[in-house]
mmCIF file of C-alpha atoms in Angstrom:
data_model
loop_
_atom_site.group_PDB
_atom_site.id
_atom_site.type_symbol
_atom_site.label_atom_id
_atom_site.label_comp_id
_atom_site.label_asym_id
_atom_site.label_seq_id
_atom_site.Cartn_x
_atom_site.Cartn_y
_atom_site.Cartn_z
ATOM 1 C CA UNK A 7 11.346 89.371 -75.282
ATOM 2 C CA UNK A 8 10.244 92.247 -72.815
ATOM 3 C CA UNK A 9 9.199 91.738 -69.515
ATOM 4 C CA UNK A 10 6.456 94.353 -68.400
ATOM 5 C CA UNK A 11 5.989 94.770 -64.910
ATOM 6 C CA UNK A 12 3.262 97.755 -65.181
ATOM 7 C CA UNK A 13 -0.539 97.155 -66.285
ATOM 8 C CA UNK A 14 -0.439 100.781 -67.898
ATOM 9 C CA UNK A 15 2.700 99.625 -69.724
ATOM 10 C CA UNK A 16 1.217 96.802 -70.975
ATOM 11 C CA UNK A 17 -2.066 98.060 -72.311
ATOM 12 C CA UNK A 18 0.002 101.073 -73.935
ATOM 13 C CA UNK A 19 1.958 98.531 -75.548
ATOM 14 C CA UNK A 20 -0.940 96.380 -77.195
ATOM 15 C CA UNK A 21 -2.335 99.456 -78.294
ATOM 16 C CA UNK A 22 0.231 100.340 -80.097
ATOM 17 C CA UNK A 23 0.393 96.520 -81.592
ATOM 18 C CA UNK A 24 -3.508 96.865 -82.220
ATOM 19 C CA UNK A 25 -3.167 100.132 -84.180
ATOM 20 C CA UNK A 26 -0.834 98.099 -86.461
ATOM 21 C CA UNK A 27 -3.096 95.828 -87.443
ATOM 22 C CA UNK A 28 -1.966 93.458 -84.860
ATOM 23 C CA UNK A 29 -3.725 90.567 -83.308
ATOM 24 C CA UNK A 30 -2.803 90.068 -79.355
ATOM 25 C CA UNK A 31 -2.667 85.880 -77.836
ATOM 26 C CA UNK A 32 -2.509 86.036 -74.128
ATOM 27 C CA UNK A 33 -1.098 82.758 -72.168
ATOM 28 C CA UNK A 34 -1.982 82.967 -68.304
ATOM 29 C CA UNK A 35 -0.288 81.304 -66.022
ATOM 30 C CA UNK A 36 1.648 81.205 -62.462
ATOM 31 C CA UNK A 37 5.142 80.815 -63.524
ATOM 32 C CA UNK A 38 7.114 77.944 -63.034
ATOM 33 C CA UNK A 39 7.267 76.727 -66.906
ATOM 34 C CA UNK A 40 6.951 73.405 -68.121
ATOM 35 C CA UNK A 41 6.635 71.566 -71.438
ATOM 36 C CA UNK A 42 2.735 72.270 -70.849
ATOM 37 C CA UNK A 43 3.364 75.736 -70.816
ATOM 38 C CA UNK A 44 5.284 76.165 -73.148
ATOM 39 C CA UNK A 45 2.966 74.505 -75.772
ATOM 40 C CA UNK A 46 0.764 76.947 -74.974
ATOM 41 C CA UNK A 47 2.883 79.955 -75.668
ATOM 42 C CA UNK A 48 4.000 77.898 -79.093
ATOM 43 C CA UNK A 49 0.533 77.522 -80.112
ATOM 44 C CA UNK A 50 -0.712 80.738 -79.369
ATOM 45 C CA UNK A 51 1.940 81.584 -82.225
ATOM 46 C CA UNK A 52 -1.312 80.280 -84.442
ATOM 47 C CA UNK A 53 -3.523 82.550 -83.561
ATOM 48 C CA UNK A 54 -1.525 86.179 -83.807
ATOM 49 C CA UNK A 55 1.326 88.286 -84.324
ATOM 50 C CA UNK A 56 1.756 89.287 -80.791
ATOM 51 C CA UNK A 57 2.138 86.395 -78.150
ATOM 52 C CA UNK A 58 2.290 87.923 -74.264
ATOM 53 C CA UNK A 59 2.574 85.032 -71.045
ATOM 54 C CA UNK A 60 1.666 86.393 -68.046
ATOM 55 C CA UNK A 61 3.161 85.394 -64.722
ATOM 56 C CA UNK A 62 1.302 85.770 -61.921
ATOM 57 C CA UNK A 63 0.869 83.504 -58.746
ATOM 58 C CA UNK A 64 -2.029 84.658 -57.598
ATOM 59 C CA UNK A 65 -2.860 84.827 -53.666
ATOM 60 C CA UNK A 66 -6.788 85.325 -54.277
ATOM 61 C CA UNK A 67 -7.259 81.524 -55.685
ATOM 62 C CA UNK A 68 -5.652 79.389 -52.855
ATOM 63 C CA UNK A 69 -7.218 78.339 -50.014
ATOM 64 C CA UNK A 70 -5.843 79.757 -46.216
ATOM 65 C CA UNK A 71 -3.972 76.302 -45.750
ATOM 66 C CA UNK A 72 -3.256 75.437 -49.406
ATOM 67 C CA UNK A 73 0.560 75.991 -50.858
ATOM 68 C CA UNK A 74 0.569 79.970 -52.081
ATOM 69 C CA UNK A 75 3.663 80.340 -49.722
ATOM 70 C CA UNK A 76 5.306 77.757 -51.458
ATOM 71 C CA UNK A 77 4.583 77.305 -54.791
ATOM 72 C CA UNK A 78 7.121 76.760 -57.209
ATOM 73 C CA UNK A 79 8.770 80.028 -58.243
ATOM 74 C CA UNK A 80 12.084 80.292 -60.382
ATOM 75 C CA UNK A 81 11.343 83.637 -62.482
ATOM 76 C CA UNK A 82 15.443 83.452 -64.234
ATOM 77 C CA UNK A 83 14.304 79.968 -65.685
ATOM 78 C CA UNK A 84 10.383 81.395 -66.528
ATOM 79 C CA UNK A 85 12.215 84.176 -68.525
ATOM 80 C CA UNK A 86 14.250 81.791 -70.279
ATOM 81 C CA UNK A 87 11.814 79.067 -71.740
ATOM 82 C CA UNK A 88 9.293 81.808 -72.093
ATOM 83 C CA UNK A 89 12.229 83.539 -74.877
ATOM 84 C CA UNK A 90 13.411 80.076 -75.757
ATOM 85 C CA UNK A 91 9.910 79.554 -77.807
ATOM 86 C CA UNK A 92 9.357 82.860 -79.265
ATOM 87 C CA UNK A 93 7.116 84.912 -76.730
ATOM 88 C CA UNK A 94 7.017 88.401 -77.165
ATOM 89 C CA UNK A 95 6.341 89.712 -73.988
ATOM 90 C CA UNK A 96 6.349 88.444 -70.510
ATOM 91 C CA UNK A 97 3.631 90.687 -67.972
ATOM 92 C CA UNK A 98 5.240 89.966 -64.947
ATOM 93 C CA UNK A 99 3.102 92.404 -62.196
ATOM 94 C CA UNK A 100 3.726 92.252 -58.694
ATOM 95 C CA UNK A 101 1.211 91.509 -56.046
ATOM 96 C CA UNK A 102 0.266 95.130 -55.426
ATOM 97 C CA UNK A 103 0.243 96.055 -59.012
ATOM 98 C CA UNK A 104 -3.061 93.952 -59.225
ATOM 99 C CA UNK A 105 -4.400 94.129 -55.755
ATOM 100 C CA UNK A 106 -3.540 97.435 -54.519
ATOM 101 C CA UNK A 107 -4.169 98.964 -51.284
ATOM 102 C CA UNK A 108 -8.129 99.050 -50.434
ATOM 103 C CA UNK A 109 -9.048 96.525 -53.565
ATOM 104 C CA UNK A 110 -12.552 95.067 -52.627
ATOM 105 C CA UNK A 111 -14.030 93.747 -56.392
ATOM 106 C CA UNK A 112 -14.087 90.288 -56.980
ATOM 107 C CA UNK A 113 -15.554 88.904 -59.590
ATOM 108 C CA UNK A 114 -18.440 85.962 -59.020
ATOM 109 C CA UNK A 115 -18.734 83.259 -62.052
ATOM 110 C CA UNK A 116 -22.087 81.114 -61.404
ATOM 111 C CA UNK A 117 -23.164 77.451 -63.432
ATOM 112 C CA UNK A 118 -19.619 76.067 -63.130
ATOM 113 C CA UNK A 119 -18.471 76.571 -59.811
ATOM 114 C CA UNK A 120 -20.646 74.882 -57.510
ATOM 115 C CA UNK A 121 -19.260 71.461 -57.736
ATOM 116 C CA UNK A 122 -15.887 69.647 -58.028
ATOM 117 C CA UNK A 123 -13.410 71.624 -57.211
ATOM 118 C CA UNK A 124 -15.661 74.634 -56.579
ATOM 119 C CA UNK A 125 -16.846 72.938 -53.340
ATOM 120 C CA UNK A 126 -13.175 71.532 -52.600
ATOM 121 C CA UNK A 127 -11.552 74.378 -52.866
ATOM 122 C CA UNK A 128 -14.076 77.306 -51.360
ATOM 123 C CA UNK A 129 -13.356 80.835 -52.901
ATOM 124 C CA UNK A 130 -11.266 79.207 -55.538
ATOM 125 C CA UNK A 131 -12.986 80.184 -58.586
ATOM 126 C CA UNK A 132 -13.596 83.777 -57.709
ATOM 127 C CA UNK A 133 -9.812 84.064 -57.094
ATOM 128 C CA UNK A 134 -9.561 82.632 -60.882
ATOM 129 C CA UNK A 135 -12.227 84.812 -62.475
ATOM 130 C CA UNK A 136 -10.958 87.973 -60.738
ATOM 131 C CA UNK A 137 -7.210 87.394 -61.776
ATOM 132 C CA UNK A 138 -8.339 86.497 -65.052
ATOM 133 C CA UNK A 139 -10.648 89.717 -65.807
ATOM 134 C CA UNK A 140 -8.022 91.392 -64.583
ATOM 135 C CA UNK A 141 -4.974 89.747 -67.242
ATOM 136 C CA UNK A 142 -7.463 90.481 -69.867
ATOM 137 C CA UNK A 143 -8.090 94.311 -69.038
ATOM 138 C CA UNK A 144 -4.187 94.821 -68.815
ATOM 139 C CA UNK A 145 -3.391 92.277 -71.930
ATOM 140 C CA UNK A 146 -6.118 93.199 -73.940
ATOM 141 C CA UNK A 147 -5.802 90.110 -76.354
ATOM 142 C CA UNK A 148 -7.563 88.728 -79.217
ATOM 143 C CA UNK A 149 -7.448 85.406 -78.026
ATOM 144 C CA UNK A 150 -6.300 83.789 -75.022
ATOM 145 C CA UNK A 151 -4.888 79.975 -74.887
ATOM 146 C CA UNK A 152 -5.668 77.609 -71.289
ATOM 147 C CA UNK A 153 -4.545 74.202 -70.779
ATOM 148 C CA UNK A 154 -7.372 71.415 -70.438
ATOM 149 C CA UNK A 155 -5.633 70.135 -67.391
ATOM 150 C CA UNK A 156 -7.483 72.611 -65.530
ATOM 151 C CA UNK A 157 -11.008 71.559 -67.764
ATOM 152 C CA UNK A 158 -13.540 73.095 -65.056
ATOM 153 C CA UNK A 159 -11.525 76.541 -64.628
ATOM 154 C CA UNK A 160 -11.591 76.817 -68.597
ATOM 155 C CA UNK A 161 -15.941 76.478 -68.833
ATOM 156 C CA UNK A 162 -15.409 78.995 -66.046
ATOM 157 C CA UNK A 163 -13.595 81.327 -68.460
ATOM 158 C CA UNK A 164 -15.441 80.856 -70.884
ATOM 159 C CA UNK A 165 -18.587 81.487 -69.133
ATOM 160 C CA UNK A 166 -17.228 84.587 -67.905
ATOM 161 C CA UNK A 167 -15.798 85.987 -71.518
ATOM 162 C CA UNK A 168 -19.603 85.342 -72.644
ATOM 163 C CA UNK A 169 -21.225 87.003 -70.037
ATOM 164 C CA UNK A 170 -19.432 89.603 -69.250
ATOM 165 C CA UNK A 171 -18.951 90.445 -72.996
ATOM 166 C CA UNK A 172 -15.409 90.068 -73.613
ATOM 167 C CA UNK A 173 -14.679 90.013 -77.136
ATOM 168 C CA UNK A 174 -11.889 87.046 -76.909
ATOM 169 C CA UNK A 175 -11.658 83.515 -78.431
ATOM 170 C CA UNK A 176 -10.832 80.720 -75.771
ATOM 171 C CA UNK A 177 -8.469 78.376 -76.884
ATOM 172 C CA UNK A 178 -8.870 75.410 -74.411
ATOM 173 C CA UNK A 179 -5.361 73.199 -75.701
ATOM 174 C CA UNK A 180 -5.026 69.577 -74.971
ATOM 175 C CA UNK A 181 -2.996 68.297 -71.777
ATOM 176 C CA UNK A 182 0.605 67.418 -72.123
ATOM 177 C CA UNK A 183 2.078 64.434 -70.572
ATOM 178 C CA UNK A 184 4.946 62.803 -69.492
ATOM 179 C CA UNK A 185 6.095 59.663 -71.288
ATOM 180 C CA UNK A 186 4.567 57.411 -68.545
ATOM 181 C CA UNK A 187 1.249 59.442 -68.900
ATOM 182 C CA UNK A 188 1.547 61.423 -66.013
ATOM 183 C CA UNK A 189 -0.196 65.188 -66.329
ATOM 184 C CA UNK A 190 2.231 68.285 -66.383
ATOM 185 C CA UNK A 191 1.976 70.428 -63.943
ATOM 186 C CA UNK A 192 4.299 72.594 -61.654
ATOM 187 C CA UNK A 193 3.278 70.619 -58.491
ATOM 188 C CA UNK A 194 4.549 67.546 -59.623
ATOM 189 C CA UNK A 195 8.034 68.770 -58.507
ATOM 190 C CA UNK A 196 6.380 68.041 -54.715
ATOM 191 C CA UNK A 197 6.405 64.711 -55.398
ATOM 192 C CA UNK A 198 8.758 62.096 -53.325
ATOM 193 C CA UNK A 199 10.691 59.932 -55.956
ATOM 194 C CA UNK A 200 8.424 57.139 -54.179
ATOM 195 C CA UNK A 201 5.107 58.997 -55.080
ATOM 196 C CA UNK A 202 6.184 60.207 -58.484
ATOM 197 C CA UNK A 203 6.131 56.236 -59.583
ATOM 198 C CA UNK A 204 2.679 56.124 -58.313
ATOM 199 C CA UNK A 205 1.531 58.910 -60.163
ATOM 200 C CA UNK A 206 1.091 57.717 -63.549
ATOM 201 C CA UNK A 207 -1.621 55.349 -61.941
ATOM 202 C CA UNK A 208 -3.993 58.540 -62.173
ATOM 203 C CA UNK A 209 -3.712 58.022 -66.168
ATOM 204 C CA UNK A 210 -3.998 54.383 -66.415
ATOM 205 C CA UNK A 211 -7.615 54.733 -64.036
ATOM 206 C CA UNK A 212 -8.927 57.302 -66.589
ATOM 207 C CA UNK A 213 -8.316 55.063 -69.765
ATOM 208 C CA UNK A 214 -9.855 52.423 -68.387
ATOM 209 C CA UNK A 215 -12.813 55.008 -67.925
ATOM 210 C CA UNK A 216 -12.208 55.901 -71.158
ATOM 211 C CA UNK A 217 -12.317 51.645 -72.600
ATOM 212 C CA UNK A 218 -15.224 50.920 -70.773
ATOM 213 C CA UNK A 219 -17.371 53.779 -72.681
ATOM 214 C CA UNK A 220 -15.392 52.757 -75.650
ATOM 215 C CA UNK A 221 -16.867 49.160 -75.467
ATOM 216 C CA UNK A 222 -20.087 49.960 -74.342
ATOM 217 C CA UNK A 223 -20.892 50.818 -70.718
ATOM 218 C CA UNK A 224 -22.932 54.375 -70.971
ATOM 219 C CA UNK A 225 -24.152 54.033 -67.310
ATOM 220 C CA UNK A 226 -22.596 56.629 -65.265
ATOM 221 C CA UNK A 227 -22.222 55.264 -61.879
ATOM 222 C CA UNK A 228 -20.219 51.524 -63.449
ATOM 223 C CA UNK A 229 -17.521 53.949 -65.141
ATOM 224 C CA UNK A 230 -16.972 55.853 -61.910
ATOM 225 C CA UNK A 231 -17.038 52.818 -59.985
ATOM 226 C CA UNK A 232 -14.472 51.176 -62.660
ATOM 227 C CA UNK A 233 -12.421 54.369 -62.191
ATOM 228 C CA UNK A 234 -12.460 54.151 -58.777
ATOM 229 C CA UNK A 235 -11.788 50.405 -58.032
ATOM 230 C CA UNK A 236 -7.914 51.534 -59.977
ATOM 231 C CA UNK A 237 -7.545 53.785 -58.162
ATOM 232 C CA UNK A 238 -8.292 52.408 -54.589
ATOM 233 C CA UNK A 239 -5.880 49.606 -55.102
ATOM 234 C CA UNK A 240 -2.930 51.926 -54.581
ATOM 235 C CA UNK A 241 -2.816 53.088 -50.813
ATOM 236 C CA UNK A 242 -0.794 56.300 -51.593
ATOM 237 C CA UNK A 243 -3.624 58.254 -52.851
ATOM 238 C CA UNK A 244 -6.453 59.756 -51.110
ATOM 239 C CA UNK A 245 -9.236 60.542 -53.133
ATOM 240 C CA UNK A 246 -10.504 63.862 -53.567
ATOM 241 C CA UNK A 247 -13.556 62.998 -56.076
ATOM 242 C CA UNK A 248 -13.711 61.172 -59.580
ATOM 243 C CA UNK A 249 -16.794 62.173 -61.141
ATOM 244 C CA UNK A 250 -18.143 61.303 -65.011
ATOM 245 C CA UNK A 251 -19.583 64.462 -66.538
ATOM 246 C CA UNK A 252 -21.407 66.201 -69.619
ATOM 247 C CA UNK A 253 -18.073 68.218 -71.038
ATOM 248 C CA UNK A 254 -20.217 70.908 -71.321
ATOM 249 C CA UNK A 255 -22.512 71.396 -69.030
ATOM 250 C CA UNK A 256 -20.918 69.509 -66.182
ATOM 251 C CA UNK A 257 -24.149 67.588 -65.350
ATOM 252 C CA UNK A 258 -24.231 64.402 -64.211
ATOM 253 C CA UNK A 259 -26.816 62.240 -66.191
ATOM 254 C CA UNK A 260 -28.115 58.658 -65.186
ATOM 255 C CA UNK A 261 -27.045 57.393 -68.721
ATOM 256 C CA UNK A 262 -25.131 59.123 -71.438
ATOM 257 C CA UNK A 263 -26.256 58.916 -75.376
ATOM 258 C CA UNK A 264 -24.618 58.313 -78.296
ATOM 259 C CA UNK A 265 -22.737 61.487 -79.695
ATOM 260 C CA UNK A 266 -22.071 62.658 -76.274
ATOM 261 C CA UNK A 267 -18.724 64.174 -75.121
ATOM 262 C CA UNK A 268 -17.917 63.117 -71.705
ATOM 263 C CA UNK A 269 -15.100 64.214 -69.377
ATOM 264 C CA UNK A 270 -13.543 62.054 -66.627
ATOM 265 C CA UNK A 271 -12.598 64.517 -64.083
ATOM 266 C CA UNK A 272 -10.161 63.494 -61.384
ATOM 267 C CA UNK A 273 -8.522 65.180 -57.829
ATOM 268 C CA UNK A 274 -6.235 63.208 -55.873
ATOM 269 C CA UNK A 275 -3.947 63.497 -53.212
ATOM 270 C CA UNK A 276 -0.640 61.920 -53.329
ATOM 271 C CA UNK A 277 1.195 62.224 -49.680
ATOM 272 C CA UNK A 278 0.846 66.181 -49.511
ATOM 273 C CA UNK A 279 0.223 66.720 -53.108
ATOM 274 C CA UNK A 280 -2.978 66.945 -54.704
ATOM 275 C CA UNK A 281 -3.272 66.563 -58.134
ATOM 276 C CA UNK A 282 -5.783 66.716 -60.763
ATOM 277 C CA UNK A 283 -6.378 65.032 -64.058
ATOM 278 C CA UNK A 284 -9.095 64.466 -66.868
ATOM 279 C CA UNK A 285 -9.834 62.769 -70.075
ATOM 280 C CA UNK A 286 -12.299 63.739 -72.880
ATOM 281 C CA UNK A 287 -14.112 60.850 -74.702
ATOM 282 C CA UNK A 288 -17.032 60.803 -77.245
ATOM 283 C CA UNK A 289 -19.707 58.409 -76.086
ATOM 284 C CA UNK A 290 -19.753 55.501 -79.552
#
């Protein structure tokens, strides 16, 4: 594996790969790899001969009093798992590589950002959508692989690759879990050893969203409300929003139909931590 630290480096190199016939995967993410990660970069493996992860933590996304400072870093371990499962090359830029001096674009995705965590986190999505034009101008791929986990910032992606004409397949892949059905993610190494057995209460309050469509209940308001009451029982979490949503429009109907694919959509905190989850079911 080759870790590229230069955008002009890295587009000479997939240019090189393209006039070979090559097809390019790009996996973004912010470092700090877990078994989520890494099932990315293994599955991207499907889709071409040329796998790059990017590592990036990028400043524009978080909030003035969210955790940029502190977010997990460990780049020796990053470069490790990423080589452990086959990736090819690692685009590791720093900060002023992508936002030099006197950098003023930033790139404005409408439709999906004006709810959820668009309104809880303020600037948030334009942060994502700049980064992310950005990773796919210096990557250049064929196809690019996201995690569900983060299931409104992927329709955001997606939205921007249509509109602005990118000519790359979106590859949303499926969230991985811990055995006790806790979400991956690299903020879960925040949590207390108190909070971390709380956790996997996030899970257990979305499949009972997920049963009570399953036996019946289409109105939208009793599955929140049956989401909710599981999670208000535990006093550790403060509750960011659970809402019960369209997949793919994000609208919230009165009633869902039969046929319709619904995502549960949850943002908790947990002491400091917040943490978000979701679940995908087809309405029966």
């Amino acid at each position: 594996m080759i870790v590229v630290e230069k955008v002009k480096e890295m587009q000479k190199i997939v240019d090189s790969h393209k006039k070979d016939g090559k097809r390019i995967v790009c996996v973004p993410t912010m470092g700090y790899f877990h078994k989520g990660h890494l099932s990315l970069m293994e599955l991207a493996r499907d889709y071409g001969e040329i796998v790059v992860a990017t590592l990036f933590v990028n400043p524009t996304q978080f909030g003035p009093n969210e955790d940029f400072e502190r977010y997990p870093r460990n780049f020796q371990r990053d470069l490790e798992l990423a080589q452990s499962v086959g990736v090819d090359y690692l685009f590791a830029p720093h900060i002023e590589e992508m936002y030099p001096d006197n950098f003023f674009t930033k790139v404005v995705v409408g439709k999906f950002t004006d709810k959820f965590e668009g309104v809880k986190r303020p600037g948030h999505f334009d942060g994502v959508a700049t980064i992310v034009t950005k990773l796919f101008n210096a990557t250049k791929p064929d196809t690019a692989i996201f995690g569900q986990k983060d299931f409104q910032q992927a329709l955001v992606v997606k939205q921007l690759v249509k509109e602005l004409l990118f000519d790359i397949k979106i590859v949303v892949a499926p969230i991985v879990r811990e055995p006790d059905g806790l979400a991956m993610s690299s903020r879960n190494v925040y949590l207390s050893e108190e909070e971390r057995k709380v956790a996997p209460k996030i899970y257990e309050a979305l499949n009972l969203g997920i049963k009570a469509i399953q036996n019946g209940e289409r109105m939208r308001k009793r599955i929140t409300s049956i989401v909710l009451q599981h999670l208000r029982q535990f006093r550790e979490f403060y509750i960011d929003y659970v809402a019960v949503v369209d997949s793919e429009t994000l609208e919230e109907p009165e009633e869902f139909m039969t046929g319709q694919s619904v995502v549960i959509l949850v943002a908790v905190y947990l002491g400091k931590t917040r943490l978000i989850d979701n679940v995908l079911v087809t309405v029966p």
